[in-house]
Coordinates of C-alpha atoms in Angstrom, one line a residue:
M81 CA -33.4 -19.5 8.7
R82 CA -31.6 -16.2 8.4
K83 CA -31.5 -15.0 4.9
P84 CA -28.2 -14.5 2.9
I85 CA -27.1 -11.1 2.5
Q86 CA -25.2 -9.6 -0.9
I87 CA -23.2 -6.8 -1.5
A88 CA -23.6 -5.5 -5.1
I89 CA -22.5 -2.3 -6.4
P90 CA -24.4 -1.6 -9.9
Q91 CA -23.3 1.6 -9.9
P92 CA -19.5 2.2 -9.1
C93 CA -19.1 5.6 -7.9
H94 CA -16.2 7.8 -10.6
E95 CA -14.6 9.3 -7.5
K96 CA -11.5 9.5 -6.6
W97 CA -10.7 8.0 -2.8
S98 CA -7.9 9.4 -2.7
E99 CA -9.1 13.1 -3.6
M100 CA -11.5 12.6 -0.3
T101 CA -11.4 14.1 3.0
P102 CA -10.5 11.6 5.5
T103 CA -12.7 10.9 8.3
D104 CA -12.4 8.4 11.0
K105 CA -14.3 5.4 9.3
G106 CA -13.3 6.2 5.9
R107 CA -13.5 9.1 3.5
F108 CA -16.1 12.9 2.8
C109 CA -17.0 12.9 -1.1
A110 CA -17.0 16.3 -2.1
A111 CA -19.0 15.9 -4.8
C112 CA -22.0 13.5 -3.6
Q113 CA -21.7 15.1 -0.1
K114 CA -21.6 11.5 1.2
S115 CA -19.4 9.7 3.8
V116 CA -18.2 6.6 2.9
T117 CA -17.2 3.8 4.9
D118 CA -13.7 2.0 4.6
F119 CA -14.8 -1.5 5.0
T120 CA -11.6 -3.4 3.1
N121 CA -10.8 -4.7 6.3
A122 CA -14.2 -5.3 7.7
S123 CA -15.2 -8.6 8.6
D124 CA -18.5 -9.7 7.4
R125 CA -20.0 -9.7 10.7
E126 CA -18.7 -5.8 11.2
I127 CA -20.4 -4.8 7.9
V128 CA -23.8 -6.6 8.4
Q129 CA -24.1 -4.5 11.9
L130 CA -23.6 -1.5 9.8
I131 CA -25.8 -2.2 7.4
N132 CA -28.9 -3.2 9.3
S133 CA -28.4 0.1 11.7
N134 CA -28.4 2.4 8.6
K135 CA -30.0 1.2 5.4
N136 CA -28.4 4.1 3.2
L137 CA -24.7 3.5 3.9
C138 CA -22.2 4.3 0.6
G139 CA -19.1 2.2 1.5
R140 CA -15.7 0.9 -0.3
F141 CA -15.3 -2.6 -0.9
S142 CA -12.6 -4.9 -2.2
P143 CA -13.4 -7.3 -4.8
S144 CA -13.4 -10.4 -2.4
Q145 CA -16.4 -8.3 -0.7
L146 CA -18.9 -8.2 -3.1
D147 CA -21.3 -10.2 -4.4
R148 CA -21.3 -13.6 -2.3
D149 CA -23.1 -14.3 0.7
L150 CA -22.3 -12.6 3.5
I151 CA -21.1 -15.0 6.1
V152 CA -21.4 -14.6 9.8
P153 CA -21.2 -17.3 12.5
K154 CA -23.9 -17.9 15.4
E155 CA -23.3 -16.4 18.4
K156 CA -22.9 -18.7 21.4
S157 CA -25.9 -18.6 24.1
K158 CA -25.0 -17.4 26.9
V159 CA -27.3 -19.7 28.9
W160 CA -25.3 -22.8 27.2
T161 CA -21.8 -21.4 27.8
A162 CA -22.9 -20.0 32.0
I163 CA -24.1 -24.6 32.0
A164 CA -21.0 -25.6 30.2
A165 CA -18.7 -23.3 32.2
G166 CA -20.6 -24.9 35.3
V167 CA -20.0 -28.6 34.7
I168 CA -16.0 -27.9 33.9
S169 CA -16.1 -26.4 37.6
F170 CA -17.5 -29.1 38.9
I171 CA -15.6 -32.0 37.0
T172 CA -12.9 -29.7 37.9
I173 CA -13.1 -29.4 42.0
G174 CA -13.8 -33.7 42.0
S175 CA -10.3 -34.0 39.9
H176 CA -9.0 -31.4 43.2
K177 CA -10.3 -33.9 45.5
A178 CA -9.3 -37.2 44.1
T179 CA -5.9 -36.2 44.1
A180 CA -5.1 -33.6 46.8
Q181 CA -5.1 -37.2 48.7
E182 CA -1.8 -38.4 47.3
T183 CA 1.9 -36.7 48.5
I184 CA 2.8 -34.1 46.0
K185 CA 6.0 -34.1 44.6
T186 CA 8.5 -31.1 43.7
E187 CA 10.9 -30.7 41.9
Q188 CA 13.1 -27.9 41.6
T189 CA 14.8 -26.6 37.5
D190 CA 16.0 -24.4 36.0
Y191 CA 13.5 -22.0 34.0
T192 CA 14.4 -20.6 30.8
N193 CA 12.2 -18.9 28.5
S194 CA 12.9 -19.5 24.8
H195 CA 10.2 -17.1 24.1
E196 CA 11.6 -14.4 25.2
T197 CA 10.2 -10.8 23.6
V198 CA 14.0 -9.2 21.9
G199 CA 11.6 -6.4 19.8
I200 CA 13.6 -5.0 17.0
L201 CA 17.4 -6.9 16.4
T202 CA 19.4 -4.7 14.6
G203 CA 23.2 -4.5 13.2
V204 CA 25.2 -3.4 10.0
V205 CA 26.4 -6.9 7.7
R206 CA 29.8 -6.1 6.1
D207 CA 31.9 -8.1 4.7
K208 CA 36.0 -8.5 4.6
N209 CA 36.6 -5.1 3.3
D210 CA 33.1 -2.9 2.9
V211 CA 29.9 -2.9 4.1
L212 CA 26.9 -4.6 2.7
A213 CA 23.9 -3.2 0.7
D214 CA 20.6 -5.3 -0.4
V215 CA 21.3 -8.2 2.0
T216 CA 18.2 -10.6 2.0
I217 CA 17.4 -10.5 6.1
T218 CA 14.3 -13.7 6.7
N219 CA 13.2 -14.3 9.9
K220 CA 12.8 -18.2 8.8
T221 CA 10.4 -18.6 12.4
N222 CA 7.8 -15.4 11.5
N223 CA 9.0 -14.9 7.9
E224 CA 9.6 -11.1 8.4
T225 CA 12.0 -9.6 5.8
T226 CA 14.0 -6.9 4.8
V227 CA 17.5 -6.0 3.7
S228 CA 19.9 -3.9 4.4
L229 CA 20.5 -0.6 3.5
L230 CA 23.1 1.2 1.7
S231 CA 25.4 2.1 5.3
G232 CA 25.0 -1.8 6.0
D233 CA 22.4 -1.1 8.5
Y234 CA 19.6 -3.5 9.3
E235 CA 17.0 -4.1 11.6
I236 CA 14.0 -7.0 11.6
L237 CA 10.9 -7.7 14.1
A238 CA 12.6 -10.7 16.4
D239 CA 11.9 -13.0 19.3
K240 CA 14.3 -14.6 21.6
G241 CA 15.4 -18.3 19.4
D242 CA 14.0 -17.2 16.3
I243 CA 16.4 -18.1 13.0
I244 CA 17.6 -15.3 10.6
E245 CA 19.6 -15.5 7.8
F246 CA 20.9 -13.8 5.6
Y247 CA 21.8 -13.8 1.6
L248 CA 23.3 -12.0 -0.7
D249 CA 24.4 -13.2 -4.6
G250 CA 28.5 -14.9 -4.7
Y251 CA 28.4 -15.2 -0.4
I252 CA 28.0 -17.8 1.9
T253 CA 24.5 -17.7 3.4
Q254 CA 25.0 -17.9 7.1
T255 CA 22.3 -18.4 9.8
I256 CA 22.1 -16.7 13.5
T257 CA 19.8 -17.7 16.4
V258 CA 18.5 -15.0 18.3
K259 CA 20.1 -14.5 22.0
S260 CA 19.1 -12.1 24.2
S261 CA 20.6 -8.9 23.1
P262 CA 18.6 -6.9 20.0
H263 CA 22.0 -5.7 18.3
K264 CA 23.7 -8.5 16.2
N265 CA 26.1 -7.6 13.5
I266 CA 26.9 -9.6 10.5
K267 CA 30.0 -10.5 8.5
L268 CA 29.5 -12.5 5.5
K269 CA 32.0 -14.5 3.6
K270 CA 33.0 -14.4 0.3
D271 CA 31.9 -17.8 -1.9
K272 CA 34.8 -19.3 -3.7
N273 CA 31.9 -21.7 -5.5
Y274 CA 30.1 -18.8 -7.2
N275 CA 29.7 -18.4 -10.5
E276 CA 28.6 -15.1 -12.2
Q277 CA 28.2 -16.4 -15.6
E278 CA 25.5 -19.4 -14.0
Q279 CA 23.6 -16.7 -11.8
K280 CA 22.7 -14.6 -14.8
T281 CA 20.3 -17.0 -16.4
G282 CA 19.5 -19.4 -13.3
P283 CA 17.3 -18.1 -10.3
F284 CA 18.7 -14.9 -8.8
V285 CA 16.5 -12.7 -5.5
I286 CA 14.9 -9.3 -6.9
T287 CA 14.0 -6.7 -3.6
G288 CA 12.1 -3.7 -4.0
T289 CA 9.4 -2.0 -2.3
V290 CA 5.6 -1.4 -2.6
N291 CA 4.3 1.8 -2.0
D292 CA 0.6 4.2 -2.1
E293 CA 0.2 7.5 -2.8
T294 CA 0.4 7.9 1.3
G295 CA 3.5 5.9 1.7
P296 CA 5.1 2.4 2.1
L297 CA 2.2 -0.4 1.9
P298 CA 2.8 -3.0 4.8
S299 CA 2.1 -6.9 4.3
A300 CA 1.6 -6.6 0.4
N301 CA 1.3 -9.7 -0.9
I302 CA 4.2 -10.6 -3.6
V303 CA 3.8 -14.1 -5.4
I304 CA 5.1 -15.4 -8.4
K305 CA 2.0 -16.4 -11.2
G306 CA 1.2 -20.1 -11.5
T307 CA 3.1 -21.3 -8.7
S308 CA 3.3 -21.4 -4.5
T309 CA 6.2 -19.1 -4.2
S310 CA 5.2 -16.3 -2.6
T311 CA 6.2 -13.5 0.3
K312 CA 5.4 -10.1 2.1
T313 CA 6.4 -7.1 2.6
D314 CA 8.2 -5.7 5.7
I315 CA 6.8 -2.2 7.9
N316 CA 8.9 -0.3 5.5
G317 CA 7.5 -1.6 2.0
N318 CA 10.3 -3.9 1.5
Y319 CA 10.5 -7.5 -0.3
S320 CA 12.4 -9.7 -1.5
I321 CA 11.7 -12.9 -3.1
K322 CA 13.9 -15.5 -5.9
V323 CA 12.9 -15.4 -8.9
K324 CA 14.7 -16.3 -12.5
K325 CA 14.1 -14.1 -15.6
G326 CA 10.4 -15.0 -17.5
D327 CA 9.0 -15.3 -14.3
I328 CA 5.5 -13.0 -13.4
L329 CA 5.4 -11.0 -10.1
E330 CA 2.3 -10.3 -8.8
F331 CA 1.4 -8.0 -6.4
S332 CA -1.9 -7.3 -4.3
F333 CA -3.0 -5.6 -1.6
I334 CA -6.5 -5.0 -0.4
G335 CA -8.0 -2.3 -1.8
Y336 CA -6.0 -2.0 -4.6
K337 CA -6.3 -4.9 -8.0
T338 CA -3.6 -6.8 -8.3
K339 CA -0.4 -5.0 -11.0
N340 CA 1.2 -8.4 -13.2
I341 CA 4.9 -7.2 -13.7
L342 CA 7.1 -9.7 -16.0
V343 CA 11.0 -10.2 -14.5
T344 CA 13.4 -9.3 -17.3
S345 CA 16.7 -8.5 -15.7
N346 CA 17.7 -8.9 -11.6
N347 CA 17.1 -5.1 -11.3
N348 CA 14.9 -4.1 -8.5
I349 CA 11.4 -3.8 -9.4
S350 CA 9.6 -1.1 -6.9
V351 CA 5.2 -1.0 -7.1
L352 CA 3.3 1.9 -6.6
F353 CA -0.7 1.8 -6.0
T354 CA -2.7 4.7 -7.2
S355 CA -5.9 6.2 -6.8
E356 CA -6.6 4.6 -10.6
D357 CA -5.8 0.9 -9.2
N358 CA -9.0 1.3 -6.4
A359 CA -11.0 -1.6 -5.5
N360 CA -14.8 -1.1 -6.1
L361 CA -16.8 2.7 -4.4
G362 CA -20.1 3.2 -5.0
L363 CA -23.8 3.0 -3.3
I364 CA -24.5 -0.1 -1.3
V365 CA -26.8 -2.6 -2.4
V366 CA -28.1 -5.3 -0.3
E367 CA -29.8 -8.0 -2.1
R368 CA -31.2 -10.4 0.2
E369 CA -32.6 -13.7 -0.5
R370 CA -36.0 -14.1 -2.1
T371 CA -39.1 -16.5 -1.5
F372 CA -41.1 -18.3 -3.8
F373 CA -44.3 -15.9 -3.1
G374 CA -41.2 -12.6 -3.1
R375 CA -40.0 -13.7 -7.1
V376 CA -43.3 -13.4 -8.1
F377 CA -44.4 -10.3 -7.2
H378 CA -40.6 -9.2 -8.3
S379 CA -41.5 -10.3 -11.5
I380 CA -45.5 -8.7 -12.0
G381 CA -43.5 -5.5 -10.7
N382 CA -41.3 -5.5 -13.4
F383 CA -43.6 -6.1 -15.5
F384 CA -45.9 -3.1 -14.7
R385 CA -42.3 -0.9 -15.1

């Protein structure tokens, strides 16, 4: 039986990750003259493979990777894979011979590809009089979210057939289906039933950006604490989420400690992760489960230390 492997960092390194020299696989620490491998985006299998090939590693890990058994699925036997492929081929040949005796019916149909790739949908959002900034634009199909700029311009990842929603307080929400054209201008209408006084105490939309010291963080996670309501930042680090006064927003990103911010108004909330928020760094200690006799000898060794 394969023994489980755990990663532990009993003495975390106090050097700042942002001040280390970037390398292909991580960074180089000038203080201890060691290469520090960035494992924060590595799978359990990749971590185990690197540990087995180099017993003296120094690495950067997220808290979720520490102090637990690393899960490495067993690889399928190549022999059984070959046998299975052979059986499937045999069945396929038999089925082909059995149906080939029947008359093949053909039917001509018009083919349309509902998943045609548009790429990035662009355009300008405006009302009757002027362009509109801070409009929340959400792709309901792939959950991408962005906001319009001061110029009213927007861009969002979309494919043909995707549903795009445009939302702004005081305006009627508009929904469109993406066509073949990668450009679509939007005109929002004022909501006559909108009550600004009610909006001050009721739910409202918070927008902002999430960055670290090198720039925007795409796919950062934003959650209303204690609920299942969440969103992610787009490729430019922008996000939007509907909240109410008193909610606590949790901002998280792999490799950094979670930040909690209390919502006190409808002002934009932007977050900056710094080197002080880095995840654990330090020399890797591999902990393997000991057998009964191994634990006995380990205890005897501790007695004589």
